[in-house]
Coordinates of C-alpha atoms in Angstrom, one line a residue:
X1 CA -16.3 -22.6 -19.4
X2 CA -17.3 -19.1 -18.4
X3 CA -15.2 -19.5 -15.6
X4 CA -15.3 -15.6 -14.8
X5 CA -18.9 -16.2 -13.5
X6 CA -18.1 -17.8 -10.4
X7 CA -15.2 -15.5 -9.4
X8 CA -15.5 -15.7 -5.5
X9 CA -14.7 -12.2 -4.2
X10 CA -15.0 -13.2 -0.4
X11 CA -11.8 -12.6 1.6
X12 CA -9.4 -15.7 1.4
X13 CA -8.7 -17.1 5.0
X14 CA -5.7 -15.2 6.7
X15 CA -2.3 -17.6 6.8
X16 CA -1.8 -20.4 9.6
X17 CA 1.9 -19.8 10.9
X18 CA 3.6 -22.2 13.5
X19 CA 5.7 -19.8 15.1
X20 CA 5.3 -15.9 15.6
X21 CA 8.8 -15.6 13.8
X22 CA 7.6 -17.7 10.8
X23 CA 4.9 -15.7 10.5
X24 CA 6.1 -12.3 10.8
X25 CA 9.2 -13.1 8.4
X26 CA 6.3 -14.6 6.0
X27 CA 3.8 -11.5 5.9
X28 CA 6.9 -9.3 5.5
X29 CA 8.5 -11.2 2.3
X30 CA 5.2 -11.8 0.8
X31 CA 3.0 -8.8 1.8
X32 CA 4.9 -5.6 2.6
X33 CA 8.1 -6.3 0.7
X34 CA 6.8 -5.8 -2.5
X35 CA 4.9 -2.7 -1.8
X36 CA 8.7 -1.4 -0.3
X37 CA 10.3 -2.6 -3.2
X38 CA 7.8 -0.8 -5.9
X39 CA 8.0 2.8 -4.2
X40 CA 11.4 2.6 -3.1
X41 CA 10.9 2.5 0.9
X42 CA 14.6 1.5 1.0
X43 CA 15.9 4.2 0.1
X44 CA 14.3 6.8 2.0
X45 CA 13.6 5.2 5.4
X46 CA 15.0 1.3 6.7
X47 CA 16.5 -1.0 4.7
X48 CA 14.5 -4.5 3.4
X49 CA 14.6 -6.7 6.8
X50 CA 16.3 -10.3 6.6
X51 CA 15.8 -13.3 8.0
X52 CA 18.1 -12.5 11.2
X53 CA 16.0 -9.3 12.2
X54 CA 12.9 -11.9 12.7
X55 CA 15.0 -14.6 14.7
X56 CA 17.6 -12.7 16.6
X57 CA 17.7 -12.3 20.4
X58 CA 16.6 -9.0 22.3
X59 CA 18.9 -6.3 22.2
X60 CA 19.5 -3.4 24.3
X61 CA 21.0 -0.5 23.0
X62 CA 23.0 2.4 25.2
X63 CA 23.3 5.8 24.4
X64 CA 25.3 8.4 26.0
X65 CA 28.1 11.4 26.0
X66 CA 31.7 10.1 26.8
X67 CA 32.5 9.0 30.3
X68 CA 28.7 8.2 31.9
X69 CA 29.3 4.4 32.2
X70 CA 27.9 3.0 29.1
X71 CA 30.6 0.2 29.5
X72 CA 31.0 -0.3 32.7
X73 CA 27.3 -0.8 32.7
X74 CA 27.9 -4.1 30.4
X75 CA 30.6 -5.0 32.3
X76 CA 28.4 -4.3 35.9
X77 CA 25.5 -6.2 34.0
X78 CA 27.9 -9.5 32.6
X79 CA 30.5 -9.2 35.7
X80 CA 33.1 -10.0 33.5
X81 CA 34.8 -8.4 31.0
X82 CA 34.5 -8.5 27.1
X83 CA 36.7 -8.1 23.9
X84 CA 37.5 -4.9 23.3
X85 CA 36.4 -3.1 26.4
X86 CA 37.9 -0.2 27.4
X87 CA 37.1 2.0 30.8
X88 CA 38.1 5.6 31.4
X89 CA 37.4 9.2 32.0
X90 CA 38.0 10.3 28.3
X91 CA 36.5 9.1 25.1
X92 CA 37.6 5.5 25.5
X93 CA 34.6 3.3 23.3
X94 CA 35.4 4.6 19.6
X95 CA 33.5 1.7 18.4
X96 CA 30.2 0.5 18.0
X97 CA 30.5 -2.8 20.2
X98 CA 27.7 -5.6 19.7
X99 CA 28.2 -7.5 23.1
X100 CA 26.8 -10.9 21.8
X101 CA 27.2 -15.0 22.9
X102 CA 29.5 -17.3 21.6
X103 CA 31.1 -20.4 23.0
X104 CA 34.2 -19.1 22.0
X105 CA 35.4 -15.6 23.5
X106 CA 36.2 -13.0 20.6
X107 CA 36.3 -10.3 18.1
X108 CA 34.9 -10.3 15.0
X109 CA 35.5 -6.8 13.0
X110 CA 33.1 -4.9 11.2
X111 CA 33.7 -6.3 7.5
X112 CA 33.0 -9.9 8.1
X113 CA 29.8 -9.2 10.7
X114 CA 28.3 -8.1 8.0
X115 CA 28.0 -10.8 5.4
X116 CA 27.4 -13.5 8.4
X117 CA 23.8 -14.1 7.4
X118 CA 23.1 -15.4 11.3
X119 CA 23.9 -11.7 12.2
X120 CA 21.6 -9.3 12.5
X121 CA 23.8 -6.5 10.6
X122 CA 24.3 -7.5 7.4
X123 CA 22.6 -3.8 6.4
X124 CA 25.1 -1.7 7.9
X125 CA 27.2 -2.0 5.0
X126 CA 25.6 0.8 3.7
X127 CA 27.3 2.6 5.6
X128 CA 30.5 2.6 4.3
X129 CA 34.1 1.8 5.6
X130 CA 34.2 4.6 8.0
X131 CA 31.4 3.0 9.9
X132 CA 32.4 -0.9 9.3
X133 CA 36.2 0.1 10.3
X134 CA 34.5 1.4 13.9
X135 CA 32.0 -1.7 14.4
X136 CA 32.9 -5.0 16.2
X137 CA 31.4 -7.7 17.5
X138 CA 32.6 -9.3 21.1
X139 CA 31.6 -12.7 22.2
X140 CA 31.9 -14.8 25.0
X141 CA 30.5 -17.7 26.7
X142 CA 28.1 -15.2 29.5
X143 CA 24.8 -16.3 30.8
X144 CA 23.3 -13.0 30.4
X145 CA 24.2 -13.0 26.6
X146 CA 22.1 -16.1 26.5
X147 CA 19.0 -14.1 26.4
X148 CA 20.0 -10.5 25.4
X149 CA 22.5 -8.9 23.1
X150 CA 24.0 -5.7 23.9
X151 CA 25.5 -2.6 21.7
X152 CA 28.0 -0.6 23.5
X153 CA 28.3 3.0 21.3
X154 CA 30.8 5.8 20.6
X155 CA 30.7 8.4 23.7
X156 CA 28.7 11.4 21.9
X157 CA 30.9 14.6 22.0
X158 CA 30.3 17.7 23.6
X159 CA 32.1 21.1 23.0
X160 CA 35.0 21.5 20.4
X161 CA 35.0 17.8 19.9
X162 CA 31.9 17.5 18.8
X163 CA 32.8 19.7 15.5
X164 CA 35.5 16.5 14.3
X165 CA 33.3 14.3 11.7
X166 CA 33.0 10.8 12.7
X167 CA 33.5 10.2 8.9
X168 CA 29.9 8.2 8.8
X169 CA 26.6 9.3 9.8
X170 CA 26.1 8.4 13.5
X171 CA 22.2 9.4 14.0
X172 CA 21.8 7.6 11.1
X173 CA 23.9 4.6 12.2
X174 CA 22.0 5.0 15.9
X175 CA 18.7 5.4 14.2
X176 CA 19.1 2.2 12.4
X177 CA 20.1 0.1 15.7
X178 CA 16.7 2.5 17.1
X179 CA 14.5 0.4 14.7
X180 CA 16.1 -3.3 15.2
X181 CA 16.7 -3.3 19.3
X182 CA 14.1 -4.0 22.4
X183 CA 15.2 -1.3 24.8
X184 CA 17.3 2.2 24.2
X185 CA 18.7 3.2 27.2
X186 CA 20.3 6.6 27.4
X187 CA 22.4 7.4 30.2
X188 CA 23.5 10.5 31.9
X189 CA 26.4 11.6 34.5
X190 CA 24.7 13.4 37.9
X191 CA 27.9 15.5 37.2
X192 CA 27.5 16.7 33.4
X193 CA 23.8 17.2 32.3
X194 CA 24.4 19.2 30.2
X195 CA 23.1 17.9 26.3
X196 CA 25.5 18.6 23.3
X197 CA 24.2 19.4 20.0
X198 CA 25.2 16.4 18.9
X199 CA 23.2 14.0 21.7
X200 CA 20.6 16.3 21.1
X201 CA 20.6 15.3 17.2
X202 CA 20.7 11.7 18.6
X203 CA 17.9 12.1 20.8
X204 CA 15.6 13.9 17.6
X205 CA 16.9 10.6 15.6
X206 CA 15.4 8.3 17.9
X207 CA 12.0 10.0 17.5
X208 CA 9.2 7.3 17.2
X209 CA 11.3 4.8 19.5
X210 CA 9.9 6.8 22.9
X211 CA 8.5 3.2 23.5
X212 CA 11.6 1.8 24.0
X213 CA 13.6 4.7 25.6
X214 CA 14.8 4.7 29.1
X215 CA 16.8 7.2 30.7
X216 CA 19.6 6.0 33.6
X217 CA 20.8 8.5 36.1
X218 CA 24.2 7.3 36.5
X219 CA 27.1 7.8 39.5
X220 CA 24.6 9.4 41.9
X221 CA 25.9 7.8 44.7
X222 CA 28.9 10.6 43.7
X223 CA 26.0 13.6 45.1
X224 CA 24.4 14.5 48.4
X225 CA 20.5 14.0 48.3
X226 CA 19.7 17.4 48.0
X227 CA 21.5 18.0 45.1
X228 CA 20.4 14.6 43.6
X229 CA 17.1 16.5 44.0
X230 CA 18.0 19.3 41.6
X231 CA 19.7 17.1 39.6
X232 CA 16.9 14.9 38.9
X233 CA 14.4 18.0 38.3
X234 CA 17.3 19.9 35.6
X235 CA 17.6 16.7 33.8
X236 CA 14.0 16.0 33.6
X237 CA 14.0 19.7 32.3
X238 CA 16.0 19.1 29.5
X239 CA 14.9 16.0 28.5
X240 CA 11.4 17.5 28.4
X241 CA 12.6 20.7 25.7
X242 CA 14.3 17.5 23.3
X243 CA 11.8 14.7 24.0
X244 CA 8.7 15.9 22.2
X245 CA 6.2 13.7 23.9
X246 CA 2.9 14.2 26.5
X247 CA 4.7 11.3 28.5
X248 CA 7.1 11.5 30.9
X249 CA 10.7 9.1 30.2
X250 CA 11.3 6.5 32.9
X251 CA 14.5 7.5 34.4
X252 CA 16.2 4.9 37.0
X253 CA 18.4 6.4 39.2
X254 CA 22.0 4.7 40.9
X255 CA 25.7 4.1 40.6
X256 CA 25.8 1.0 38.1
X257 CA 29.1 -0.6 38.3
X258 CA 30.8 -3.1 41.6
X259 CA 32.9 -0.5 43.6
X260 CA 31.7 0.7 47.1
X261 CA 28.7 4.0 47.0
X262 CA 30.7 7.1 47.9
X263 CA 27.5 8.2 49.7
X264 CA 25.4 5.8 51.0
X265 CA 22.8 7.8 51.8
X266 CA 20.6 7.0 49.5
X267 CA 21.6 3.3 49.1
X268 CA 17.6 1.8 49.6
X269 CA 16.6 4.3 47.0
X270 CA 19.4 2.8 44.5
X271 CA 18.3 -0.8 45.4
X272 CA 14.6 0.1 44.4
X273 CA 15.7 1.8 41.3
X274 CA 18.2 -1.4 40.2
X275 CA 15.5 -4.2 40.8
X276 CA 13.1 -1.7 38.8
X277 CA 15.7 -1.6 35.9
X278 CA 16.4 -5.3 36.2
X279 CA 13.3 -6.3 36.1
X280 CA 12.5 -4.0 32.8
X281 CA 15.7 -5.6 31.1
X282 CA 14.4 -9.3 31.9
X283 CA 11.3 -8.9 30.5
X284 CA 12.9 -7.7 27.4
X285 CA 12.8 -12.1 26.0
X286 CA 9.2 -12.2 27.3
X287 CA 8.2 -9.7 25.1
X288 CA 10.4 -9.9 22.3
X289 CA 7.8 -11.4 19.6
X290 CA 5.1 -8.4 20.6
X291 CA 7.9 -6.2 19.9
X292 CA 8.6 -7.2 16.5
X293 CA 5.1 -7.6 15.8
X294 CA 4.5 -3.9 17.0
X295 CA 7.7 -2.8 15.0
X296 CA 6.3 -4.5 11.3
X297 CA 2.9 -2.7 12.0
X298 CA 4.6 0.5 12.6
X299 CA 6.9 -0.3 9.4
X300 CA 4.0 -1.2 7.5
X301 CA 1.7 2.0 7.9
X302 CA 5.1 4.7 7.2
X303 CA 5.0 2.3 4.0
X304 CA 1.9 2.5 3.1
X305 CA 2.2 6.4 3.7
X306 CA 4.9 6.4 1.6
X307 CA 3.8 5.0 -1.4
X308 CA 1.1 7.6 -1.3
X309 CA 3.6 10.5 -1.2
X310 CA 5.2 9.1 -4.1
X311 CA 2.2 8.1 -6.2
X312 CA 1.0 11.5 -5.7
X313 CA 4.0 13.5 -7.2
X314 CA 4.7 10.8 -10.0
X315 CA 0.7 12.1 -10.5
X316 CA 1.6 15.7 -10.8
X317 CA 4.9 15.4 -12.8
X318 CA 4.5 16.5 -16.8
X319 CA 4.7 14.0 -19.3
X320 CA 7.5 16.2 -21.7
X321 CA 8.2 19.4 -20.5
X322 CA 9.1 21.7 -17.2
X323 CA 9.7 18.3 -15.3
X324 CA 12.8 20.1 -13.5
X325 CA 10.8 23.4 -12.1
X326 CA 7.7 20.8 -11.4
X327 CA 10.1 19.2 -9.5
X328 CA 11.1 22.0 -7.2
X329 CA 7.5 23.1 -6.9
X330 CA 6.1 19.6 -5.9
X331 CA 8.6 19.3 -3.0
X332 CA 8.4 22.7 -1.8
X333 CA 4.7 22.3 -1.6
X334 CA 5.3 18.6 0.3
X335 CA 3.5 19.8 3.5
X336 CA 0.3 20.2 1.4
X337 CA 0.8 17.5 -0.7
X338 CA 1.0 15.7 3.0
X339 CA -2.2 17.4 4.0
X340 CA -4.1 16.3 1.1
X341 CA -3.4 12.9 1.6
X342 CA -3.9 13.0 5.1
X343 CA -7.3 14.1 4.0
X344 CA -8.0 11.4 1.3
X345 CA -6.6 8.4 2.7
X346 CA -7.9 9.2 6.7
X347 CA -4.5 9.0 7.7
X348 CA -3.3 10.1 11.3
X349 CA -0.7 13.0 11.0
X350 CA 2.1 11.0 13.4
X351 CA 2.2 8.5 10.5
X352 CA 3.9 10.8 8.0
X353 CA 7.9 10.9 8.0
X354 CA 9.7 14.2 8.7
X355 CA 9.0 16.6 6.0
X356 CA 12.4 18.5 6.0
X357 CA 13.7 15.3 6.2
X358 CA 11.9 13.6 3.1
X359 CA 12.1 17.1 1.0
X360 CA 16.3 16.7 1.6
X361 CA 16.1 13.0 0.1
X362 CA 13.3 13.8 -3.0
X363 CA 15.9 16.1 -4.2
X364 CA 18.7 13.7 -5.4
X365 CA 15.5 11.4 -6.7
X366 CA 14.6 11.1 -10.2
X367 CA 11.0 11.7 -10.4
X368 CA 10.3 9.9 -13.9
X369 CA 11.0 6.5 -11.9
X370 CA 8.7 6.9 -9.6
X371 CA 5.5 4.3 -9.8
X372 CA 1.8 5.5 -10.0
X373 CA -0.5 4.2 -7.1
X374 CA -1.2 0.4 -7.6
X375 CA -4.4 -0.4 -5.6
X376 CA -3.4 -3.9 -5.5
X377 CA -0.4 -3.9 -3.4
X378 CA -1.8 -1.2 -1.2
X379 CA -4.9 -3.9 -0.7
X380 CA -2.2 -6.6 0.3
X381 CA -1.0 -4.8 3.3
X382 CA -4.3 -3.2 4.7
X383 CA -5.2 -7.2 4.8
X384 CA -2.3 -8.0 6.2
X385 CA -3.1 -5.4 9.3
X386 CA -6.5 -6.5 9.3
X387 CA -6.7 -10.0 9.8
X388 CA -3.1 -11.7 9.4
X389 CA -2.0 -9.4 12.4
X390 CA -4.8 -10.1 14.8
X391 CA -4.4 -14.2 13.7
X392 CA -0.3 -13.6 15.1
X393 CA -1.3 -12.0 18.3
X394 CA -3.3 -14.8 19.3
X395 CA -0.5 -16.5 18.5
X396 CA 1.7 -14.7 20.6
X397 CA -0.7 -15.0 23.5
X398 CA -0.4 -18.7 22.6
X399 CA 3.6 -19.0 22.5
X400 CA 3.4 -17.1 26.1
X401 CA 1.3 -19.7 27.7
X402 CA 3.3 -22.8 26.4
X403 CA 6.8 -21.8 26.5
X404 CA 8.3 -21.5 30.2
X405 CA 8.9 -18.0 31.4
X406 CA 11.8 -16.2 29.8
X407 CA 14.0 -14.3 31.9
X408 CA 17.4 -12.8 31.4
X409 CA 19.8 -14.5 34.3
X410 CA 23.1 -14.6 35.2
X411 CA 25.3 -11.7 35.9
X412 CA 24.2 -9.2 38.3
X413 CA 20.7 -10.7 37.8
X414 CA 21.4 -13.3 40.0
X415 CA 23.0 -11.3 42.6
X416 CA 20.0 -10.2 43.9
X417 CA 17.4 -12.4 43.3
X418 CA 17.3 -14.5 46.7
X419 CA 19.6 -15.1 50.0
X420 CA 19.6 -12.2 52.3
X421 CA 20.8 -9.5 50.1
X422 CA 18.0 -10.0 47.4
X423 CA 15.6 -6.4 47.5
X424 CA 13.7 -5.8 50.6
X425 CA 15.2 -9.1 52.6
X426 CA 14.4 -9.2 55.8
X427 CA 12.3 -5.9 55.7
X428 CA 8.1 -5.6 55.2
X429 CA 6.5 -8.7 55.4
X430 CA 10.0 -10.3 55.1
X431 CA 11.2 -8.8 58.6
X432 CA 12.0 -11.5 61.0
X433 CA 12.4 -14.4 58.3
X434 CA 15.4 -15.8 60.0
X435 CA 14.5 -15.7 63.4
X436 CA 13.7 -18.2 65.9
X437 CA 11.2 -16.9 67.8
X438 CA 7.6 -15.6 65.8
X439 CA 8.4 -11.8 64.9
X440 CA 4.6 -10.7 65.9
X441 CA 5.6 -11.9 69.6
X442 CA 7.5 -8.9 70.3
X443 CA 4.1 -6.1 69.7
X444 CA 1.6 -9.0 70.9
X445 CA 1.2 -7.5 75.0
X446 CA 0.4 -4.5 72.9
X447 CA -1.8 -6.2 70.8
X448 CA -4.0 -8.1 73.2
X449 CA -4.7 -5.6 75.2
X450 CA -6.5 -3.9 72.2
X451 CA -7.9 -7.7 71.7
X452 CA -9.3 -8.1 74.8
X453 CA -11.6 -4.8 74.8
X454 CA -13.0 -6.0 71.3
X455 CA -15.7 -9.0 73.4
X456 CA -14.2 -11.7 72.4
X457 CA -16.3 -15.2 72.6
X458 CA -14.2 -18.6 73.1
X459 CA -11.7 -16.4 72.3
X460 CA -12.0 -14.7 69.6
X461 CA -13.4 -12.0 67.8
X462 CA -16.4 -11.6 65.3
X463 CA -15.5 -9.7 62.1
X464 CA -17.7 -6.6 62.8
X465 CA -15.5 -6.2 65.9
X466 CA -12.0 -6.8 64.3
X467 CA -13.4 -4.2 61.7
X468 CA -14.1 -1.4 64.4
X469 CA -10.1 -1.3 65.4
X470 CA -9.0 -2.4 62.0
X471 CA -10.5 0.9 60.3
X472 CA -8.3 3.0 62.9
X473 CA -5.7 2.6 60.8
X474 CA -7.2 4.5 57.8
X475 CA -6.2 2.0 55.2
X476 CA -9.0 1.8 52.4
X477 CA -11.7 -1.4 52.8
X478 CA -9.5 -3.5 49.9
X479 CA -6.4 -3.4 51.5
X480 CA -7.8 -4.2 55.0
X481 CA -10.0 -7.1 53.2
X482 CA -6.4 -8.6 52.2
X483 CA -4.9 -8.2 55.4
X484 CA -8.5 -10.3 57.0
X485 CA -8.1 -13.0 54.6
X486 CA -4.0 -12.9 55.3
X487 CA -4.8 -13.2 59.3
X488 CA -7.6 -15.7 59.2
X489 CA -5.2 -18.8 59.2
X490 CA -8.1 -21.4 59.6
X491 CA -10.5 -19.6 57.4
X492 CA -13.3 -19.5 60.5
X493 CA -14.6 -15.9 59.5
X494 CA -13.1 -14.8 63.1
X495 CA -9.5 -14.0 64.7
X496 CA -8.3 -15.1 67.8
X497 CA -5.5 -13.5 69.8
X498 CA -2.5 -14.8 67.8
X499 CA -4.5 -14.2 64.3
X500 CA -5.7 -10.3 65.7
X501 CA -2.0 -9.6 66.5
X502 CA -0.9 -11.2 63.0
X503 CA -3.6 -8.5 61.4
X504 CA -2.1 -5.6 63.5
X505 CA 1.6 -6.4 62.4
X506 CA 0.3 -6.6 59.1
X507 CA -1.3 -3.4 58.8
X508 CA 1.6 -1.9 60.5
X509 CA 3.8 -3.3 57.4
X510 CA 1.5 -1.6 55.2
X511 CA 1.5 1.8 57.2
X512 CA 5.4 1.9 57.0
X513 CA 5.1 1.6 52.7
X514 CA 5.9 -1.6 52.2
X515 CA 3.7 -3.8 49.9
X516 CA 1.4 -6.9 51.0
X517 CA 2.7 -10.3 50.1
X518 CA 0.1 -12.3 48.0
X519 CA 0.0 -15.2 50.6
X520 CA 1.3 -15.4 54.4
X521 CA 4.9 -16.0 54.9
X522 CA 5.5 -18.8 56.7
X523 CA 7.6 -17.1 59.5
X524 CA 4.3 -15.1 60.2
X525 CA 2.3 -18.1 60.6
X526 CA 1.4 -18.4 64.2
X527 CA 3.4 -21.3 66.1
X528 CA -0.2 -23.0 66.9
X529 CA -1.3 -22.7 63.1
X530 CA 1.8 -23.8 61.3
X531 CA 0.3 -27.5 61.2
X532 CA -3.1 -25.9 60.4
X533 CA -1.4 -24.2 57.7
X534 CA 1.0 -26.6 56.0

């Protein structure tokens, strides 16, 4: 009885998930769904998300005009071949290709991908028969594709080509991918920089994925190093006048695919810039359930926006007459409409969708269906980002620490991981690893006559001595504190001769750029300390 006077109006305690997946596919269905569904998100922005979008692998998408290597990139990444791959000067990939695993190597076209609920694409067929006719998906058994997926695109045109219609909408079709994958990389010939309308349009259509986009200078091994020089500066140039952002793009630099450098000039700069890349593409698992986290928060405030916009002009429409000349006024005046809101609600600007964009799509809308502003389901989501989202990070955090470390392998991955052509082998702190003799022997005369003007006592030196020659070598206090604790093999707080030497032939490594190794090698372990040491 009188039940209504103990309503408890104290926040009910955010949802316990078991897996970041489960939760995010859970907030989505029963949170933010219904708030899409009631203002019609779908069909202005993204489609609803399924179950595959939550549980699917990382995917990396590439992006470029016809002929920079966006194949034989997969193919340099997988080192084998896949269905349907084709190499060549000319427009060879007409097809979207989704490079995925299977225990079974083969094509499955574009019809039947997308009513495979285990796929991840089952909303492309909005895009009609002109897309679904161009979109496949290769499998094969390939270590690689154990951790990442990869979509190999149409070669954008340039010049007179670019004027043929596709017969779908490809910055739509890209933009869609933009949303769903872990890393957009966009790559570029060091021959043809040069950006067509139409990659240009691409680029503008992956606005809002910056976070995700990195740019690959390919075939530079084709180029002397000055003109990779003014290559690099003319592309960074051009990318700046498309790419509307404070930030500069990370652009990786080399010749990606298994024939010989025409130049080798530049080969250790390549090297760097692969193991950079590499190491970017294997963290993509590692990261993967921050990523879609970050993605639903981002998908969840351009919702709640929306609902806003369209609550407001259902607001303003007539009840009986003039509804067709309200119409044109209310979206003509949708940058104040925009304003006001931004005003009301405390929203940031970057949160509203494109204006020309959204008064395009209002105009084949029938504004009588539109639904007035429902505090409720608006209430739902701002909960959802306020406690059910912070409860799933910790729960990321959680997943990290317990589940092994994820790394993409296999492939090319491998290739350079260890043995003597792994990055930097045999160079730095590495030099001498597979030699006999102790690689500081060959400086230590040097060394010790240097040693033996620093006093030492039972021989060795105090620390205030050490320091005096040490801070010769200009290096700041907390890299020459390293390189002390490096030397000091038995920990005494002093260096004799073979520990002084090891200290010099460390800060030379330093001096010469390369980086300090987080513990001593054992190659640079003085002979009389390696028992000492182990």
């Amino acid at each position: 009885m009188f039940s209504w006077l103990g309503t408890d109006d104290r926040k009910k305690d955010p949802e316990v998930f078991q897996t970041v997946s489960d939760g995010l596919r859970k907030l989505y269905k029963t949170k933010l769904l219904p708030l899409e569904e009631y203002y019609k998100f779908h069909e202005f922005h993204s489609p609803a998300l399924e179950d595959a979008d939550f549980d699917n692998k990382p995917m990396v998408l590439l992006v470029g005009q016809y002929s920079t290597g966006k194949t034989s990139f997969i193919r340099y990444l997988l080192e084998q071949d896949f269905p349907g791959m084709r190499i060549g000067p000319e427009p060879t990939t007409d097809s979207f290709i989704a490079v995925m695993h299977g225990d079974v190597e083969g094509v499955i076209p574009g019809n039947a991908l997308v009513v495979d609920p285990k796929k991840p694409f089952r909303k492309l067929n909005a895009f009609g028969n002109a897309f679904l006719n161009r979109f496949v998906c290769a499998q094969l058994p390939n270590p690689v594709l154990e951790s990442i997926s990869v979509i190999d695109t149409p070669g954008i045109l340039s010049g007179e080509k670019q004027r043929i219609s596709r017969g779908y909408d490809f910055a739509a079709v890209l933009e869609w991918f933009a949303e769903r994958v872990d890393r957009i990389i966009l790559l570029f010939d060091a021959h043809k920089l040069d950006i067509s309308d139409e990659f240009s349009e691409v680029i503008k259509a992956l606005k809002n994925h910056e976070d995700k986009m990195r740019v690959v200078l390919n075939k530079a091994d084709q180029i002397e190093t000055q003109q990779l020089m003014r290559v690099y500066g003319a592309l960074m140039w051009s990318l700046g006048k498309i790419v509307n952002t404070p930030e500069v793009i990370r652009v990786y630099i080399g010749s990606f695919w298994s024939h010989p450098l025409l130049i080798p000039d530049n080969r250790k700069l390549f090297e760097a810039e692969e193991q950079d890349l590499f190491r970017d593409i294997q963290s993509l698992p590692r990261n993967a359930a921050l990523r879609k986290l970050n993605d639903l928060i981002k998908r969840a405030r351009l919702a709640k926006v929306h609902a806003y916009i369209i609550s407001s002009l259902k607001k303003e429409m007539p009840a009986v007459f003039g509804k067709d000349n309200k119409k044109k006024e209310l979206i003509a005046s949708l940058g104040e409409i925009y304003t006001r809101i931004e005003r009301e609600h405390q929203i940031s600007p970057g949160d509203f969708p494109n204006l020309k964009k959204m008064q395009d799509q209002l105009l084949a809308q029938d504004f009588n269906k539109f639904q007035p502003l429902k505090s409720k389901l608006l209430e739902t989501v701002d909960d959802m980002l306020a406690h059910d989202i912070s409860h799933l990070m910790v729960l990321v955090r959680q997943e990290e620490t317990q589940k092994p470390v994820q790394v993409v392998k296999g492939g090319a991955f491998d290739g350079t991981q260890n043995g003597p052509f792994g990055h930097g082998y045999g160079e730095g702190a590495g030099e001498g690893i597979d030699d006999a003799d102790w690689v500081v022997s060959r400086d230590k005369p040097m060394y010790d006559e240097i040693f033996y003007t620093l006093s030492p006592v039972n021989g060795k030196v105090t620390g205030a001595n050490a320091k005096r020659e040490m801070v010769k070598s200009k290096l700041p206090n907390s890299v020459l504190g390293k390189i002390w604790k490096l030397a000091d093999i038995d920990k005494d707080g002093m260096l004799d001769d073979e520990e002084f030497a090891l200290a010099n032939h460390l800060i030379k490594v330093k001096l010469e750029g390369h980086e300090l190794p987080n513990d001593i090698p054992s190659h640079l372990v003085p002979p009389s300390k390696r028992k000492v040491h182990e």
